[in-house]
Short mmCIF file of C-alpha atoms in Angstrom, two decimals:
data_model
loop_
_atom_site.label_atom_id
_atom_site.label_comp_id
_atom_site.label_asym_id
_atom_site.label_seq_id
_atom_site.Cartn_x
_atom_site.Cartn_y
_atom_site.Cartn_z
CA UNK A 12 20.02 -4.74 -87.79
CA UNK A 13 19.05 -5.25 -84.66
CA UNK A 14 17.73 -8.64 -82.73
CA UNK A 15 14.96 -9.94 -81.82
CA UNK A 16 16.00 -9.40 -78.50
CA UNK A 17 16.54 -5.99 -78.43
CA UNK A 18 13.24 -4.06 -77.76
CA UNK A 19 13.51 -6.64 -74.48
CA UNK A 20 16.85 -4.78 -73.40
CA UNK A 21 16.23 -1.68 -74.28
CA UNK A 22 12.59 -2.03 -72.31
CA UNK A 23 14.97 -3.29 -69.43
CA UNK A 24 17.42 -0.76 -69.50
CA UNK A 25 14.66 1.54 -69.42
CA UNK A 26 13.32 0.35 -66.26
CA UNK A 27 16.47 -0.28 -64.24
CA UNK A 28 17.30 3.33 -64.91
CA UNK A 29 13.55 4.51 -63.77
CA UNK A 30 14.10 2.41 -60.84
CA UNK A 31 17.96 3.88 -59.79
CA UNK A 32 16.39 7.21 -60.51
CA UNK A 33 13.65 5.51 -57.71
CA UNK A 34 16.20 4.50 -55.10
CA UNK A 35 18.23 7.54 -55.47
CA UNK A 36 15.58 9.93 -54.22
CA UNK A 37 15.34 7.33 -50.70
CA UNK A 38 17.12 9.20 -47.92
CA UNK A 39 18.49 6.07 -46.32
CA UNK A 40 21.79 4.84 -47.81
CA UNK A 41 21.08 1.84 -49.92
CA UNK A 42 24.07 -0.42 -51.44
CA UNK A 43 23.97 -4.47 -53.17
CA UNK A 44 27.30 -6.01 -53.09
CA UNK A 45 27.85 -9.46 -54.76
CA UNK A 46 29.08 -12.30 -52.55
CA UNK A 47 32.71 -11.21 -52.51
CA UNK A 48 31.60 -7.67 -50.23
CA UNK A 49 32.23 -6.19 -53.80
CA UNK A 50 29.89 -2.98 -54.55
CA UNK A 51 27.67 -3.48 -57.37
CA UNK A 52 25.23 -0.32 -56.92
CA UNK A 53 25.08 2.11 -54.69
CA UNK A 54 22.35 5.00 -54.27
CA UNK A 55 23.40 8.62 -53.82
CA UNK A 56 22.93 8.75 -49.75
CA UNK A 57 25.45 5.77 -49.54
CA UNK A 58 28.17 7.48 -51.72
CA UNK A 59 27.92 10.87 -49.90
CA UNK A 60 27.42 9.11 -46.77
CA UNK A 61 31.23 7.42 -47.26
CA UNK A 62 32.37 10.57 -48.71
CA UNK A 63 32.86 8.88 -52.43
CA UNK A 64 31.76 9.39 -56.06
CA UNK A 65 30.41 6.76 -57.80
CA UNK A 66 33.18 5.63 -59.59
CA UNK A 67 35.34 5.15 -56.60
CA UNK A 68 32.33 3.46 -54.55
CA UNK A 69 31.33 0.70 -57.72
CA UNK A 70 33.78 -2.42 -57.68
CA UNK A 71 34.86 -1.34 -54.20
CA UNK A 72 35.29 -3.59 -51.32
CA UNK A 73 32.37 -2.67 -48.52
CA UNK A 74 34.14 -3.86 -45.47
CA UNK A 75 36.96 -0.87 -46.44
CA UNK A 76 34.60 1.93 -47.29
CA UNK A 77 32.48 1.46 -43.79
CA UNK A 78 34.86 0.47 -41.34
CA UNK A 79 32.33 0.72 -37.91
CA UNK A 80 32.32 0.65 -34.54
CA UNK A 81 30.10 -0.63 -31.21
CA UNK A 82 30.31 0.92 -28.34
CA UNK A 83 33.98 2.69 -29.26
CA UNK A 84 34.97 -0.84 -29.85
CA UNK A 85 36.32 -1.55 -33.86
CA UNK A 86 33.58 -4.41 -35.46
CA UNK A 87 35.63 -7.30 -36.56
CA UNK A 88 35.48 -7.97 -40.29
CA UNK A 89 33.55 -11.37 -39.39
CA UNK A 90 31.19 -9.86 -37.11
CA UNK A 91 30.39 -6.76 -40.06
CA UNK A 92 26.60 -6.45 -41.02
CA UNK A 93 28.38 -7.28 -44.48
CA UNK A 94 29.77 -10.42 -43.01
CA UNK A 95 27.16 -11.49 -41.58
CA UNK A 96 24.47 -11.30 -44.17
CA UNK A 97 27.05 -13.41 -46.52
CA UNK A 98 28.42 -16.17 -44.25
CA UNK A 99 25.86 -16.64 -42.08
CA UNK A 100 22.42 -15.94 -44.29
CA UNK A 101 21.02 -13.16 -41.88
CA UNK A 102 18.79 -10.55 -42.26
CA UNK A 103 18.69 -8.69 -39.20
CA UNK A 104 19.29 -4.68 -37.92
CA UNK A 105 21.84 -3.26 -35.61
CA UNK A 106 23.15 -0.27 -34.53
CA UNK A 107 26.52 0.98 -35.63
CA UNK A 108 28.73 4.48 -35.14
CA UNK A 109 31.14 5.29 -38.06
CA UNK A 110 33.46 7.62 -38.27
CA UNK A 111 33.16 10.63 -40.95
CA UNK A 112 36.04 13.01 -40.73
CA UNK A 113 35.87 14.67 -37.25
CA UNK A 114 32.22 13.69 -37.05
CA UNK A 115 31.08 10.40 -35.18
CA UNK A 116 27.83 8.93 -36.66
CA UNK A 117 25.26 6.72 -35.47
CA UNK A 118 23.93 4.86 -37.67
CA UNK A 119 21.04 1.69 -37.97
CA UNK A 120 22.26 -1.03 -40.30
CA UNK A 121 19.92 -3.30 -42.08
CA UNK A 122 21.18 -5.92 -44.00
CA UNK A 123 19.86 -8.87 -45.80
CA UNK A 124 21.15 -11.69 -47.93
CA UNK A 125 19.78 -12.22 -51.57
CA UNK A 126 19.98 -15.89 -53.40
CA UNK A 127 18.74 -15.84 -56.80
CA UNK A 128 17.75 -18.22 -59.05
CA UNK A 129 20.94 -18.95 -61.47
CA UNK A 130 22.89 -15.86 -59.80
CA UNK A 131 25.61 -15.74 -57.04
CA UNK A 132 24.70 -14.66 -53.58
CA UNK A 133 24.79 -11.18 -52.52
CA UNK A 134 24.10 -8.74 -49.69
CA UNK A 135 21.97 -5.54 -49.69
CA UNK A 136 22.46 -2.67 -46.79
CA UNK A 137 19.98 -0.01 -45.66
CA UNK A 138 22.11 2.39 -43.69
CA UNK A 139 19.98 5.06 -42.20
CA UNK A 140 21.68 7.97 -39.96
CA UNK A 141 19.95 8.42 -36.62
CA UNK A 142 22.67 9.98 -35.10
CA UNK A 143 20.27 13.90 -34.70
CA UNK A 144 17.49 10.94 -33.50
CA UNK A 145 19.83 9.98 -30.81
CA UNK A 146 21.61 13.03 -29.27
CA UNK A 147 17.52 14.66 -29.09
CA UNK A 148 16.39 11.37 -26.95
CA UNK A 149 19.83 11.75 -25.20
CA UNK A 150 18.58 14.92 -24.28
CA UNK A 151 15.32 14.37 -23.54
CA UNK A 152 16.05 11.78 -21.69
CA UNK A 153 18.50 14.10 -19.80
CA UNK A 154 15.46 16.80 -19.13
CA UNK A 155 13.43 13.77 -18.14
CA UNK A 156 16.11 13.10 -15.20
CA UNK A 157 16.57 16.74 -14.38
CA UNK A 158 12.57 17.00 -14.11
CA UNK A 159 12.29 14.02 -11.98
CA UNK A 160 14.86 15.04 -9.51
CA UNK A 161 13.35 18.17 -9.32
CA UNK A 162 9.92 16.70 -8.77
CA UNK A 163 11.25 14.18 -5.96
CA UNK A 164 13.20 17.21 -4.40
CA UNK A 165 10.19 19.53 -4.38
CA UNK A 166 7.94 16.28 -3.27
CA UNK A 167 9.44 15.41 -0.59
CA UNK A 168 9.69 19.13 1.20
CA UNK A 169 5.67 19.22 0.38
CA UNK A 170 5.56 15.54 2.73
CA UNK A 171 7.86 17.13 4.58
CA UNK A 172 6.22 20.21 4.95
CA UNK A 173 2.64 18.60 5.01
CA UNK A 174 3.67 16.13 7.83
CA UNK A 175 4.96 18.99 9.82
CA UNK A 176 1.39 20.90 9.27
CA UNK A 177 -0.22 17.49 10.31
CA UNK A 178 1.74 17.41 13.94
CA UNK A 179 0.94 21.27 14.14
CA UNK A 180 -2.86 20.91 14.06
CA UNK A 181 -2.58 17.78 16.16
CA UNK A 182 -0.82 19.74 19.08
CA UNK A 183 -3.32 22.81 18.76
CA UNK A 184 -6.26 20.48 18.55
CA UNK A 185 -4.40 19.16 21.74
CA UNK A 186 -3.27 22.18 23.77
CA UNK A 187 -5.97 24.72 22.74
CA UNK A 188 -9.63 23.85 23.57
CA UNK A 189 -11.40 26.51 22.15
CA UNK A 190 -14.84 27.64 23.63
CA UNK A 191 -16.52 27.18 20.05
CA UNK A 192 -15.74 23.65 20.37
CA UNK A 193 -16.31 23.23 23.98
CA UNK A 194 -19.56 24.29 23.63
CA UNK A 195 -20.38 22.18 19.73
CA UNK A 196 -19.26 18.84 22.11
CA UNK A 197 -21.05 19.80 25.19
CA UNK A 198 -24.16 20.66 22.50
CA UNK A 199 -23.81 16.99 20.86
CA UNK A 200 -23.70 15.19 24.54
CA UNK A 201 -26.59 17.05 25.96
CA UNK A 202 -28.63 15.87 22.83
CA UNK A 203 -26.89 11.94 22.71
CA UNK A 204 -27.57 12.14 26.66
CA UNK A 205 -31.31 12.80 26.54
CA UNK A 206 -32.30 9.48 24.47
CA UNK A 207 -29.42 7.29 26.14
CA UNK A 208 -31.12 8.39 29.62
CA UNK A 209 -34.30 7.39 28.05
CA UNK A 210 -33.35 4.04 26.76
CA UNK A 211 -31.39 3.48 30.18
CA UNK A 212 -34.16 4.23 32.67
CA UNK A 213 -36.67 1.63 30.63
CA UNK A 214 -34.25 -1.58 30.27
CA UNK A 215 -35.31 -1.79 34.09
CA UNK A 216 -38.26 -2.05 32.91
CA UNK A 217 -38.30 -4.29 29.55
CA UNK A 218 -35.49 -6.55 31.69
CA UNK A 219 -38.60 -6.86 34.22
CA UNK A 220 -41.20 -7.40 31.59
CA UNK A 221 -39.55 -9.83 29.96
CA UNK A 222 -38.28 -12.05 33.22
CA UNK A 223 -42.31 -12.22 34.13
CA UNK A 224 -43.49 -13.02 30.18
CA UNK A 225 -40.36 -15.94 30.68
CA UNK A 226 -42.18 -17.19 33.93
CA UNK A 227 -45.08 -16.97 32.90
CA UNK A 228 -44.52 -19.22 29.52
CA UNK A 229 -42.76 -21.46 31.81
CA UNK A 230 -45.55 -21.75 33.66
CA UNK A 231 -47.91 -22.66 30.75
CA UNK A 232 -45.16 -25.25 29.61
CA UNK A 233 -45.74 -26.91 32.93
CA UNK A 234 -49.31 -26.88 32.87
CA UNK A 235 -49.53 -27.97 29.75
CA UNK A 236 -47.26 -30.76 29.10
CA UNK A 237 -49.08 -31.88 25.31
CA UNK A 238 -50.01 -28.77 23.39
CA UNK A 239 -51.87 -28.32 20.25
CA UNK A 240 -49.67 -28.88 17.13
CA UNK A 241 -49.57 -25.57 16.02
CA UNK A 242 -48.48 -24.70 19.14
CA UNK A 243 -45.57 -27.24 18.53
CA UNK A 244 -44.86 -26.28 15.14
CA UNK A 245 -44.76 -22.19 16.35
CA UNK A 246 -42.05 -22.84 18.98
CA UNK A 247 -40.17 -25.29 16.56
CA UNK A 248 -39.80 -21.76 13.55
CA UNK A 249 -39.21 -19.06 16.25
CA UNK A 250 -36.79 -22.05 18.48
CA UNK A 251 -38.21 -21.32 21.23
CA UNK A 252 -35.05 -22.93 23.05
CA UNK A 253 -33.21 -20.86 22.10
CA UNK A 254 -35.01 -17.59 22.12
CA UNK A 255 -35.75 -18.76 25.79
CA UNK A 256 -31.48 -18.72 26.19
CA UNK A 257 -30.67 -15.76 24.27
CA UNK A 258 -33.30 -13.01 24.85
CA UNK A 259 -31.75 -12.28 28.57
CA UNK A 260 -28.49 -11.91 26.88
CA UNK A 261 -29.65 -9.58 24.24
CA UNK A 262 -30.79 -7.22 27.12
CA UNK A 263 -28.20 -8.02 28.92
CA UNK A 264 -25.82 -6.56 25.63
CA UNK A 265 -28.20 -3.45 25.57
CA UNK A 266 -27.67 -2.51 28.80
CA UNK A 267 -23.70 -2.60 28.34
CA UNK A 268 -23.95 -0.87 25.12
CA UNK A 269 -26.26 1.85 26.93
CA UNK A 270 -23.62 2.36 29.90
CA UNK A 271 -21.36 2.82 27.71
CA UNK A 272 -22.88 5.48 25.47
CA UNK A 273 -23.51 7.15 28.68
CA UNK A 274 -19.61 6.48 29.39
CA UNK A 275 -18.78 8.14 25.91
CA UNK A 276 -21.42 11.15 26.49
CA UNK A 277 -19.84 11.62 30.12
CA UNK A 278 -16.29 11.64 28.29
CA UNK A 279 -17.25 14.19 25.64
CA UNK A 280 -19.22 16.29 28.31
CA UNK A 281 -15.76 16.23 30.64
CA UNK A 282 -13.79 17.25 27.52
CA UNK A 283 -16.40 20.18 27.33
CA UNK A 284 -15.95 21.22 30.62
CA UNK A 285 -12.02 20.73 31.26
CA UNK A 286 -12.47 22.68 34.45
CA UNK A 287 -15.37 20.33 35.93
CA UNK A 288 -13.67 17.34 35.39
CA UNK A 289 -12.51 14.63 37.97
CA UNK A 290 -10.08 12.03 38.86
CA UNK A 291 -12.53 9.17 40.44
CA UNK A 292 -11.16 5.91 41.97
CA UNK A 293 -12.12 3.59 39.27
CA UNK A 294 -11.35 -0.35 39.16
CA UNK A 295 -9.36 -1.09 36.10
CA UNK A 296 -10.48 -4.90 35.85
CA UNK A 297 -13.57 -3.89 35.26
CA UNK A 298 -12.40 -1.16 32.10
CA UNK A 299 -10.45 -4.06 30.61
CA UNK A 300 -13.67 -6.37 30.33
CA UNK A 301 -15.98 -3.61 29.68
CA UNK A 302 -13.60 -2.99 26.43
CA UNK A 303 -13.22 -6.55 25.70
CA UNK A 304 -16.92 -7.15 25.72
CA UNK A 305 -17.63 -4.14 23.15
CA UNK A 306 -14.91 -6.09 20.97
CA UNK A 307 -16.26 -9.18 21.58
CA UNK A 308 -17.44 -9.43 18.09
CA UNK A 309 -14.04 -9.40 16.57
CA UNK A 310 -12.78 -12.05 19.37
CA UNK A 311 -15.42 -14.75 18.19
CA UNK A 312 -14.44 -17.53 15.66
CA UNK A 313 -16.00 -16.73 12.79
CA UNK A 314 -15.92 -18.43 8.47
CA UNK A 315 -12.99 -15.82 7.86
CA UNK A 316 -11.27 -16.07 11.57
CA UNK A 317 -10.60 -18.90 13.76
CA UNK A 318 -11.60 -16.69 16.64
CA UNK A 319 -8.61 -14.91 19.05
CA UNK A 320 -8.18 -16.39 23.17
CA UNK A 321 -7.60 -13.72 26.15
CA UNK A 322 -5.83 -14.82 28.87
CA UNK A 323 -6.19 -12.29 31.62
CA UNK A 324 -3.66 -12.62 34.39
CA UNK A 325 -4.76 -10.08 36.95
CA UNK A 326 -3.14 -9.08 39.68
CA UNK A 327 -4.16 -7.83 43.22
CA UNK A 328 -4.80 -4.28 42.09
CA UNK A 329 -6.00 -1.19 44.57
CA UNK A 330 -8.57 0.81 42.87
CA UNK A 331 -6.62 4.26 41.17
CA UNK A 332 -7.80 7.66 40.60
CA UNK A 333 -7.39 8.25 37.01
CA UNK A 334 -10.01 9.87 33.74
CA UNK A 335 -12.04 6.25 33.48
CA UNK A 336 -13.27 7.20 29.83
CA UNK A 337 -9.93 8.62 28.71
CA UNK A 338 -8.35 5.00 29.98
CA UNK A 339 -11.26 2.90 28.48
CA UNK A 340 -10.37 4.80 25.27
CA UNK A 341 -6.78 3.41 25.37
CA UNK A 342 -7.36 0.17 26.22
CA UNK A 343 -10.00 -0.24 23.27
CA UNK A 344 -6.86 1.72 20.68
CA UNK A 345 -4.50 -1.08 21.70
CA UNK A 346 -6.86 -3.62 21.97
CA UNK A 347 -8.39 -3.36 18.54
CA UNK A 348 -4.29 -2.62 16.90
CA UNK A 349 -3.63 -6.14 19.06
CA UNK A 350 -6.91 -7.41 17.01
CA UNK A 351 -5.30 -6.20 13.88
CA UNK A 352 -2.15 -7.60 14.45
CA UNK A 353 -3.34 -11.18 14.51
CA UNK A 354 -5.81 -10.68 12.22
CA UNK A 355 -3.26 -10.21 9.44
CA UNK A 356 -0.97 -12.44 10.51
CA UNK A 357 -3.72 -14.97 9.71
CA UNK A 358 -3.72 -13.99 6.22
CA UNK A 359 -0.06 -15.52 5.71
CA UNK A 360 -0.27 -18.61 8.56
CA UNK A 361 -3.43 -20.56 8.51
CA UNK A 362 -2.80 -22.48 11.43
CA UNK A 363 -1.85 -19.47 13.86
CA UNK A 364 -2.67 -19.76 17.43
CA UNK A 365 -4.22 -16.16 17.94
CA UNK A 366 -3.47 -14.97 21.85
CA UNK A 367 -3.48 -11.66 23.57
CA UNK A 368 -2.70 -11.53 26.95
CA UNK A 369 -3.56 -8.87 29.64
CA UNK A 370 -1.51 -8.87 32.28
CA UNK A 371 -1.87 -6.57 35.28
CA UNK A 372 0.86 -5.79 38.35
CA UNK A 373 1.22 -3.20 41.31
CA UNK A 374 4.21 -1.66 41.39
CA UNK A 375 5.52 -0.41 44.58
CA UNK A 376 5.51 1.81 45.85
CA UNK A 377 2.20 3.57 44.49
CA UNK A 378 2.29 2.69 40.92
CA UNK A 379 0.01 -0.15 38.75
CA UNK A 380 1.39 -1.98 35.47
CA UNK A 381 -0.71 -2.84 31.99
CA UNK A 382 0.53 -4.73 29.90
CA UNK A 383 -1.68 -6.02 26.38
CA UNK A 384 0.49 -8.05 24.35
CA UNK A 385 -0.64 -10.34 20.82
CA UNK A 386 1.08 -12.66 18.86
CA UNK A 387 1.33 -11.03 15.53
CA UNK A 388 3.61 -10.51 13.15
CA UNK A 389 5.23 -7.54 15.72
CA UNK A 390 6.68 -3.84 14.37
CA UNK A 391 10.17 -3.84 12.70
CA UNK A 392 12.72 -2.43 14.84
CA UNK A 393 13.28 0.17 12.08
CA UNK A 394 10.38 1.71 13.02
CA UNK A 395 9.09 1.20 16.85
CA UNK A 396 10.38 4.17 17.84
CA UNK A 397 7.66 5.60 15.32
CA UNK A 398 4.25 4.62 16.72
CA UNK A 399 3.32 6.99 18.77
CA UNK A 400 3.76 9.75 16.23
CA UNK A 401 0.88 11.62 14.99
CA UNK A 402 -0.63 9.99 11.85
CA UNK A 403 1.74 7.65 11.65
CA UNK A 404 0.38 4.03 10.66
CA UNK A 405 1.52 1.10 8.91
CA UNK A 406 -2.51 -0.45 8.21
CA UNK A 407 -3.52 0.14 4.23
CA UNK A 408 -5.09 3.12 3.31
CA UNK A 409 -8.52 3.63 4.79
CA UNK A 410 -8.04 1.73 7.61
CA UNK A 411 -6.47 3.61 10.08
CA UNK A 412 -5.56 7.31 10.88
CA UNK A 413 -2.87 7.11 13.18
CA UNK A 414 -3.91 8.76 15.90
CA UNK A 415 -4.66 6.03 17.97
CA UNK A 416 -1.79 5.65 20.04
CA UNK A 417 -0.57 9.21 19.95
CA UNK A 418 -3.74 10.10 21.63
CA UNK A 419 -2.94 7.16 23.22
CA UNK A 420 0.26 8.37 24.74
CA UNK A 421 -1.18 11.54 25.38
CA UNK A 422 -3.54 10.18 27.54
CA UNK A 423 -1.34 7.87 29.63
CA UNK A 424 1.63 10.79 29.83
CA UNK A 425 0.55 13.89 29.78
CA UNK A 426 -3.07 13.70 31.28
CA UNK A 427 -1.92 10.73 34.29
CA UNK A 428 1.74 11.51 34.23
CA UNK A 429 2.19 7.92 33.20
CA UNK A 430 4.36 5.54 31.03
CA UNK A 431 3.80 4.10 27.69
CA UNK A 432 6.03 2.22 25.28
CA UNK A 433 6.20 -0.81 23.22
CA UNK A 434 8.11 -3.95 23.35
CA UNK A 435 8.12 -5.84 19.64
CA UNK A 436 10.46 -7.15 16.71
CA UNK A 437 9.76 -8.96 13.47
CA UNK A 438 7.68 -12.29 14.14
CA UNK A 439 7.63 -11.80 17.72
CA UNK A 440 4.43 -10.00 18.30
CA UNK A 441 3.64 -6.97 20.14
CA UNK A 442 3.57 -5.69 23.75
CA UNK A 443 2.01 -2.51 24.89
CA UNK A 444 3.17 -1.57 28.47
CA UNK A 445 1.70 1.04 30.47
CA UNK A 446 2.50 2.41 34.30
CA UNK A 447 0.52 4.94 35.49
CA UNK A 448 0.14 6.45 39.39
CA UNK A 449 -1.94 5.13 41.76
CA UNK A 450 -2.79 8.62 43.05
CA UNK A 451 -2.37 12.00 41.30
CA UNK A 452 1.49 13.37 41.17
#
């Protein structure tokens, strides 16, 4: 006759068998030990996977069935998953190889340790091979590195090849002056000239005006010396003072930005008409501050800029036959690089003293001397010999082309049979030097 108890074991039997049947079906290898390392259960995966039956995988000692290894390195018997999980309470996952026959496996060991209420400790493994998993990322991994070198190779003869393209069209832009474009810039300077020449011939005239209109309201300020209040209060919102100061000025700026439109149309009409053009004497004082009054803007102290000093020191200079626009053109390209020199440097020292200097010097016998020179951050040695290539630049993206001193060099080399080169390290700031003929060679 059977107990009271028994419908209770036979219902647990029952279910402990429905629930190996469970685990046996899981792919991973799944095995409990008790707190000796001694197997109490084991799924099918676990006993295939250590090349057992069940009978010689229950009661057996885990640390002999899965001897592993790291790295081709034997795992110590304190330093097993197994271990580990029963001395030291862990439940963590690592990654192990074991050896099967000829056949080295990879495989990811989770372990944790079990405590029961009433029951020894124990330890329960989830060994799951991923040894397919990691030859295919080997692999792929392995494409990945063949594709990348290939991509840098083929990259960098497409910069290389691209860069090369980029000097081509610069020389041909350079050395070929083709009619069509002759006549497209001698097209756009004969319209730009008509309005300049229109503007220019009536500053005269509005300089004229305005000097009389000044007299004259200097006149009525004299005559009457208490004016009506609303007279008072007008002058006070326009400031009057001031206007009085800065209109002659303002005219005065017109004028030089007019001449020097008519500079730049004279320039592109010249590179029209290579055949026409003409060395001319031309003082080279006055090019410098022509140029440094179009960039006086950027010399000013201003909320972002403390504002840069010139110091010209001029020297005795005889007046030299030369292109005067071509010239202008180079002293505004190193100019405005000297004005981005300091300018950045000003974003890392806030108390810079910002200084160009412009130094000029005959050199006998018949030769003059330019030098510009800032105190910037200067060029790296590394790369000085670089800046006179075509397109080369070291600004940020969208703000510069590099071509300003190769058409810079151009200029001063091949068109005056000149000198140009640059004097600079790291932290010592720039110098641009330039010698060019007094008279044509």
């Amino acid at each position: 006759m059977k107990s009271d108890s028994a419908p209770l074991v036979d219902k647990l039997r029952a279910t402990l068998g429905r629930m190996e049947v469970a685990l046996g079906t899981i792919i991973d290898a799944i095995t409990w030990t008790d707190e000796n390392g001694k197997i109490n259960w084991s799924n099918a995966t676990f006993d295939h996977l250590v090349g057992k039956n069940r009978f010689q995988v229950l009661g057996a000692n885990l640390l002999d069935l899965l001897p592993l290894t790291q790295q081709g390195q034997a795992v110590p018997k304190n330093l097993h998953p197994l271990s580990r999980a029963l001395q030291h309470q862990l439940n963590a996952t690592d990654v192990y190889e074991f050896q099967k026959l000829e056949k080295t496996l990879i495989l990811e060991i989770s372990w944790a340790y079990v405590q029961m209420k009433g029951a020894n400790a124990s330890a329960v493994l989830v060994v799951r091979d991923i040894t397919a998993k990691q030859i295919a990322e080997e692999e792929l991994q392995r494409h990945r590195e063949q594709l990348r070198e290939l991509v840098e190779e083929r990259t960098a003869k497409l910069v290389a090849a691209n860069e090369q393209l980029k000097k081509t069209q610069v020389q041909l832009v350079q050395t070929e002056k083709m009619s069509s474009l002759g006549r497209l810039v001698a097209g756009i300077a004969h319209e730009i000239n008509n309005p300049v020449n229109f503007i220019y011939a009536n500053l005269s005239y509005i300089q004229k005006y305005t000097e009389d209109l000044l007299n004259l309201l200097g006149v009525y300020q004299k005559c009457i010396s208490d004016p009506p209040a609303n007279i008072i209060k007008q002058a006070q919102e326009i400031e009057l003072d001031f206007l009085l100061e800065d209109l002659p000025k303002a005219l005065s700026s017109v004028e030089m930005g007019a001449e020097r439109i008519r500079q730049i149309v004279l320039s592109l009409r010249n590179f029209s008409r290579l055949d026409e053009a003409e060395l001319k004497k031309v003082d080279i004082h006055e090019g410098l501050d022509s140029t440094l009054v179009i960039l006086a803007h950027r010399l000013k102290a201003s909320a972002d800029s403390p504002g840069i000093e010139i110091i010209k020191k001029y020297g005795d200079l005889p007046l030299v036959y030369c292109y005067a626009g071509q010239i202008n053109q180079v002293f505004m390209n190193i100019l405005s690089n000297a004005i981005d020199a300091i300018e950045e440097c000003n974003k890392y020292e806030t108390y810079h003293q910002n200084i160009i200097t412009i130094t000029t010097e005959f050199l006998v016998p018949d030769w003059i001397s330019i030098r510009i020179a800032d105190n910037g951050l200067g060029i790296p040695e590394s790369i000085k010999s670089q800046v006179f290539d075509p397109f080369f630049t070291t600004k940020e993206v969208g703000m510069g082309t590099g071509l300003g001193l190769s058409i810079s060099y151009q200029i001063i080399v091949e068109q005056h049979k000149g000198k140009i080169w640059c004097n600079s390290g790291l932290s010592k700031g720039t110098e641009f030097v330039m010698e060019i003929p007094v008279r044509p060679v």
